[in-house]
Amino acid sequence: MSASPLRSLLHRFFPFLAVLGSVTALGIGTSWAKHWLFPVVGAQGTTAVRVGFSALLVLLLWRPWRWHLSRADARAVMLYGAALGGMNLMFYMSLRTLPFGLAVAIEFAGPLAVAIWSSRRAVDFVWVALAIAGLGMLLPLGLNGSTLDPVGVFYALGAAVFWGLYIVFGKRAGHLHAGHSVSLGLLVAALVVVPVGVVHAGAALLSPAVLLIGVAVAAVSSAIPISLEMMALKRLPKEAFGIMISMEPAVAALVAMALLGEHLSAVQWLAIGCIMAASMGSAMTAARPAAADRTAPQAA
């Protein structure tokens, strides 16, 4: 029997598997970062270590200087990298005063806004509604009725804005080789956030323990997820990618339960079910994109 049908099936669903792998690795790496790095170098230092080492690892892996980069492509990569750096910094700043699950939920306003703005089919709004319902039920996670810190909410909303921009600019750079755009984008992101971390944490960033944990966190929570996401963005329309990423709170909850001992209520598991349903629905309706959706957008 020919292997071509299986190969075709794997090729068709690879973008969705890539997103699932991305959010799983991100949840693991973020849990490590919050547990081990926050007490030593703070949110700013954690962002610097994570993004800085991620850039170094991916640059060494892909060696982007081997490819020619046009002026238009360089502009697209710079915008993508700046959005990536801002997203990471804002998100980790929000984690100082907000619970992890809630910070992720608020940050999801970004990709959901992209999905709604760019949607062309009525069925996409069904998946958006399911995702919003699930995220809404997750909002009380760990709060016990306490009032949210407005500064933390501000940072989470800032992360949402940068996440939306990251999706848009990532799609614009999606016609480039994935390793090329990811490595250069991370370099730009590092140039944005590393100086902030150095100013805040100083010499603590050079601690052997911080450096060792930082390399592990960078590989698991940035380098691997971003590479997988860029591969997915090359084959998925923006709205499908935005909704597929809604798996992240569900996967993060499972990872947190395993690594951090966090246990969810029945209502919170119901919320996870809504999010997973939205993700599966998005995958099914985006599995046959229109020809126009497969065309890489023009660089800005």
Coordinates of C-alpha atoms in Angstrom, one line a residue:
M1 CA 0.0 0.0 0.0
S2 CA 1.3 3.4 -0.9
A3 CA 2.4 5.7 1.9
S4 CA 1.3 8.8 0.0
P5 CA -2.2 9.0 1.7
L6 CA -0.6 8.9 5.1
R7 CA 2.0 11.4 4.1
S8 CA -0.7 13.7 2.7
L9 CA -2.7 13.4 5.9
L10 CA 0.4 14.2 8.1
H11 CA 1.2 17.2 5.8
R12 CA -2.4 18.4 6.1
F13 CA -2.6 18.3 9.9
F14 CA 1.1 19.1 10.7
P15 CA 0.2 22.8 11.5
F16 CA -2.2 21.8 14.2
L17 CA 0.2 19.3 15.7
A18 CA 2.9 22.0 15.6
V19 CA 0.6 24.4 17.6
L20 CA -0.1 21.6 20.2
G21 CA 3.6 21.0 20.6
S22 CA 4.2 24.7 20.9
V23 CA 1.7 25.3 23.7
T24 CA 2.8 22.2 25.7
A25 CA 6.5 23.3 25.6
L26 CA 5.5 26.8 26.5
G27 CA 3.6 25.7 29.5
I28 CA 6.4 23.6 30.8
G29 CA 9.1 26.3 30.3
T30 CA 7.0 29.1 31.8
S31 CA 6.3 27.0 34.9
W32 CA 10.1 26.4 35.3
A33 CA 10.7 30.1 34.8
K34 CA 8.2 31.3 37.3
H35 CA 9.3 28.7 39.9
W36 CA 13.1 29.0 39.6
L37 CA 14.0 32.4 38.1
F38 CA 11.4 34.9 39.4
P39 CA 12.7 34.7 43.0
V40 CA 16.3 35.4 41.8
V41 CA 16.2 37.9 38.9
G42 CA 12.5 39.0 38.8
A43 CA 10.2 39.2 35.8
Q44 CA 12.5 41.5 33.8
G45 CA 15.6 39.4 34.3
T46 CA 13.6 36.2 33.5
T47 CA 12.5 37.7 30.2
A48 CA 16.0 38.7 29.4
V49 CA 17.4 35.3 30.2
R50 CA 14.6 33.5 28.3
V51 CA 14.7 35.6 25.2
G52 CA 18.4 36.1 25.2
F53 CA 19.3 32.5 25.3
S54 CA 16.5 31.6 22.9
A55 CA 18.0 34.0 20.4
L56 CA 21.5 32.5 20.9
L57 CA 20.3 28.9 20.5
V58 CA 18.3 29.6 17.4
L59 CA 21.0 31.7 15.8
L60 CA 23.5 28.9 16.2
L61 CA 21.0 26.4 14.9
W62 CA 19.8 28.2 11.8
R63 CA 22.7 30.5 11.0
P64 CA 20.5 33.1 9.2
W65 CA 23.5 35.0 7.8
R66 CA 23.5 32.3 5.0
W67 CA 20.4 33.8 3.4
H68 CA 19.8 37.1 1.7
L69 CA 17.3 39.4 3.3
S70 CA 15.6 42.1 1.3
R71 CA 14.9 45.5 2.8
A72 CA 11.1 44.7 2.9
D73 CA 11.8 41.4 4.5
A74 CA 14.1 43.0 7.1
R75 CA 11.4 45.4 8.0
A76 CA 8.9 42.6 8.5
V77 CA 11.3 40.6 10.6
M78 CA 12.1 43.7 12.8
L79 CA 8.4 44.3 13.4
Y80 CA 7.8 40.6 14.2
G81 CA 10.8 40.6 16.6
A82 CA 9.8 43.8 18.4
A83 CA 6.3 42.4 18.9
L84 CA 7.8 39.2 20.2
G85 CA 10.0 41.0 22.7
G86 CA 7.2 43.3 23.9
M87 CA 4.8 40.3 24.3
N88 CA 7.3 38.4 26.5
L89 CA 8.2 41.3 28.7
M90 CA 4.6 42.4 29.3
F91 CA 3.4 38.9 30.0
Y92 CA 6.2 38.2 32.6
M93 CA 5.5 41.5 34.2
S94 CA 1.9 40.6 34.6
L95 CA 2.8 37.3 36.3
R96 CA 4.3 39.3 39.2
T97 CA 0.8 40.1 40.6
L98 CA -1.6 38.0 38.6
P99 CA -2.2 34.2 38.7
F100 CA -0.7 32.4 35.7
G101 CA -4.0 31.1 34.3
L102 CA -5.7 34.5 34.6
A103 CA -2.7 36.3 32.9
V104 CA -2.9 33.9 30.0
A105 CA -6.7 34.4 29.8
I106 CA -6.4 38.1 29.6
E107 CA -3.6 37.9 27.1
F108 CA -5.9 35.9 24.8
A109 CA -7.7 39.0 23.9
G110 CA -5.0 39.5 21.3
P111 CA -5.3 36.4 19.2
L112 CA -9.1 36.4 19.6
A113 CA -9.2 39.9 18.3
V114 CA -7.1 38.9 15.3
A115 CA -9.4 35.9 14.7
I116 CA -12.5 38.1 14.7
W117 CA -11.0 40.9 12.6
S118 CA -9.8 38.6 9.9
S119 CA -12.6 36.0 9.8
R120 CA -14.4 35.4 6.5
R121 CA -16.8 32.6 7.6
A122 CA -19.7 32.7 10.0
V123 CA -18.7 29.3 11.5
D124 CA -15.5 30.9 12.8
F125 CA -17.5 33.0 15.2
V126 CA -18.9 29.8 16.8
W127 CA -15.4 28.7 17.7
V128 CA -14.6 32.2 18.9
A129 CA -17.7 32.2 21.1
L130 CA -16.8 28.8 22.6
A131 CA -13.2 30.0 23.3
I132 CA -14.5 33.2 25.0
A133 CA -17.0 31.2 27.1
G134 CA -14.2 28.9 28.3
L135 CA -11.8 31.7 29.0
G136 CA -14.5 33.5 30.9
M137 CA -15.0 30.5 33.2
L138 CA -11.3 30.3 33.8
L139 CA -11.0 33.9 34.9
P140 CA -11.7 33.1 38.6
L141 CA -8.8 30.6 38.7
G142 CA -7.0 31.0 42.0
L143 CA -8.5 34.4 42.8
N144 CA -10.9 33.4 45.6
G145 CA -12.9 36.5 45.0
S146 CA -10.0 38.9 45.4
T147 CA -9.7 42.1 43.4
L148 CA -7.3 42.0 40.5
D149 CA -4.3 44.1 40.6
P150 CA -4.8 46.9 38.0
V151 CA -1.1 47.1 37.2
G152 CA -1.0 43.4 36.5
V153 CA -4.1 43.6 34.3
F154 CA -2.5 46.5 32.4
Y155 CA 0.6 44.4 31.7
A156 CA -1.5 41.4 30.6
L157 CA -3.5 43.6 28.2
G158 CA -0.3 45.0 26.9
A159 CA 0.8 41.4 26.2
A160 CA -2.4 40.8 24.4
V161 CA -1.8 43.8 22.1
F162 CA 1.7 42.6 21.3
W163 CA 0.5 39.0 20.8
G164 CA -2.0 40.2 18.2
L165 CA 0.8 42.1 16.5
Y166 CA 3.1 39.1 16.7
I167 CA 0.5 37.0 14.8
V168 CA 0.0 39.6 12.1
F169 CA 3.7 40.4 11.6
G170 CA 4.7 36.7 11.9
K171 CA 2.3 36.0 9.0
R172 CA 4.0 38.7 6.9
A173 CA 7.3 37.1 7.5
G174 CA 5.9 33.6 7.0
H175 CA 7.1 33.3 3.4
L176 CA 10.7 33.3 4.6
H177 CA 12.5 30.1 5.7
A178 CA 11.1 29.4 9.2
G179 CA 14.6 29.2 10.8
H180 CA 15.6 32.5 9.1
S181 CA 12.6 34.5 10.3
V182 CA 12.6 32.9 13.8
S183 CA 16.3 33.4 14.5
L184 CA 16.4 37.0 13.3
G185 CA 13.1 37.8 15.0
L186 CA 14.4 36.5 18.3
L187 CA 17.6 38.5 17.8
V188 CA 15.5 41.7 17.5
A189 CA 13.4 40.6 20.6
A190 CA 16.6 40.1 22.6
L191 CA 17.8 43.6 21.7
V192 CA 14.5 44.9 23.1
V193 CA 14.3 43.0 26.4
V194 CA 17.9 42.1 27.4
P195 CA 18.8 45.7 28.3
V196 CA 15.7 46.0 30.5
G197 CA 16.7 42.8 32.3
V198 CA 20.3 43.9 32.8
V199 CA 19.2 47.2 34.3
H200 CA 16.9 45.4 36.7
A201 CA 18.8 42.2 37.8
G202 CA 22.4 43.2 37.1
A203 CA 25.1 40.7 38.1
A204 CA 22.5 38.2 39.3
L205 CA 22.0 37.3 35.6
L206 CA 25.5 35.8 35.6
S207 CA 24.9 33.3 38.4
P208 CA 25.8 29.8 37.2
A209 CA 22.4 28.5 38.4
V210 CA 20.5 31.3 36.6
L211 CA 22.5 30.6 33.4
L212 CA 21.9 26.9 33.5
I213 CA 18.2 27.2 34.2
G214 CA 18.0 30.0 31.7
V215 CA 19.3 27.8 28.9
A216 CA 16.7 25.1 29.7
V217 CA 13.9 27.6 29.9
A218 CA 14.9 29.3 26.7
A219 CA 15.0 26.0 24.8
V220 CA 11.6 24.7 26.1
S221 CA 9.6 27.9 26.4
S222 CA 10.8 30.0 23.5
A223 CA 13.1 28.4 20.9
I224 CA 11.0 25.3 20.4
P225 CA 7.5 26.9 20.6
I226 CA 8.3 29.9 18.4
S227 CA 9.9 27.6 15.7
L228 CA 6.8 25.4 15.7
E229 CA 4.5 28.4 15.6
M230 CA 6.3 29.9 12.6
M231 CA 6.0 26.6 10.7
A232 CA 2.3 26.6 11.5
L233 CA 1.8 30.2 10.4
K234 CA 3.2 29.4 7.0
R235 CA 0.2 27.0 6.4
L236 CA -2.6 28.4 8.6
P237 CA -4.7 31.6 8.1
K238 CA -4.4 34.1 10.8
E239 CA -7.9 33.4 12.3
A240 CA -7.3 29.7 12.5
F241 CA -3.9 30.2 14.2
G242 CA -5.4 32.6 16.7
I243 CA -8.1 30.2 17.7
M244 CA -5.9 27.1 17.7
I245 CA -3.6 28.8 20.2
S246 CA -6.6 28.9 22.5
M247 CA -5.5 25.4 23.6
E248 CA -2.8 27.1 25.7
P249 CA -4.9 27.7 28.9
A250 CA -6.1 24.1 28.8
V251 CA -2.6 22.6 28.2
A252 CA -1.1 25.0 30.8
A253 CA -3.6 23.8 33.4
L254 CA -2.6 20.2 32.8
V255 CA 1.1 21.1 33.0
A256 CA 0.6 23.2 36.1
M257 CA -1.3 20.3 37.8
A258 CA 1.6 17.9 37.0
L259 CA 4.5 20.3 37.8
L260 CA 3.1 22.8 40.3
G261 CA 0.3 20.7 42.0
E262 CA -2.5 23.0 40.9
H263 CA -5.9 21.3 40.9
L264 CA -8.9 22.7 39.0
S265 CA -12.6 22.7 39.9
A266 CA -15.4 21.1 37.8
V267 CA -16.3 24.5 36.4
Q268 CA -12.7 25.1 35.4
W269 CA -12.5 21.7 33.7
L270 CA -15.7 22.6 31.8
A271 CA -14.0 25.8 30.7
I272 CA -11.1 23.6 29.4
G273 CA -13.6 21.5 27.5
C274 CA -15.0 24.6 25.8
I275 CA -11.6 25.8 24.8
M276 CA -10.6 22.4 23.4
A277 CA -13.9 22.3 21.5
A278 CA -13.1 25.6 20.0
S279 CA -9.7 24.5 19.0
M280 CA -10.9 21.3 17.4
G281 CA -13.6 23.1 15.6
S282 CA -11.1 25.6 14.2
A283 CA -8.8 22.7 13.1
M284 CA -11.7 21.1 11.2
T285 CA -12.9 24.2 9.5
A286 CA -9.4 25.4 8.6
A287 CA -8.2 22.0 7.3
R288 CA -9.4 23.0 3.8
P289 CA -8.3 26.6 3.5
A290 CA -9.1 28.6 0.4
A291 CA -6.3 29.0 -2.1
A292 CA -6.0 32.7 -1.2
D293 CA -5.3 31.7 2.5
R294 CA -2.3 29.6 1.4
T295 CA -0.7 32.5 -0.3
A296 CA 1.9 34.2 1.8
P297 CA 1.1 37.9 2.4
Q298 CA 3.2 40.6 1.0
A299 CA 5.9 42.0 3.2
A300 CA 5.2 45.4 4.6

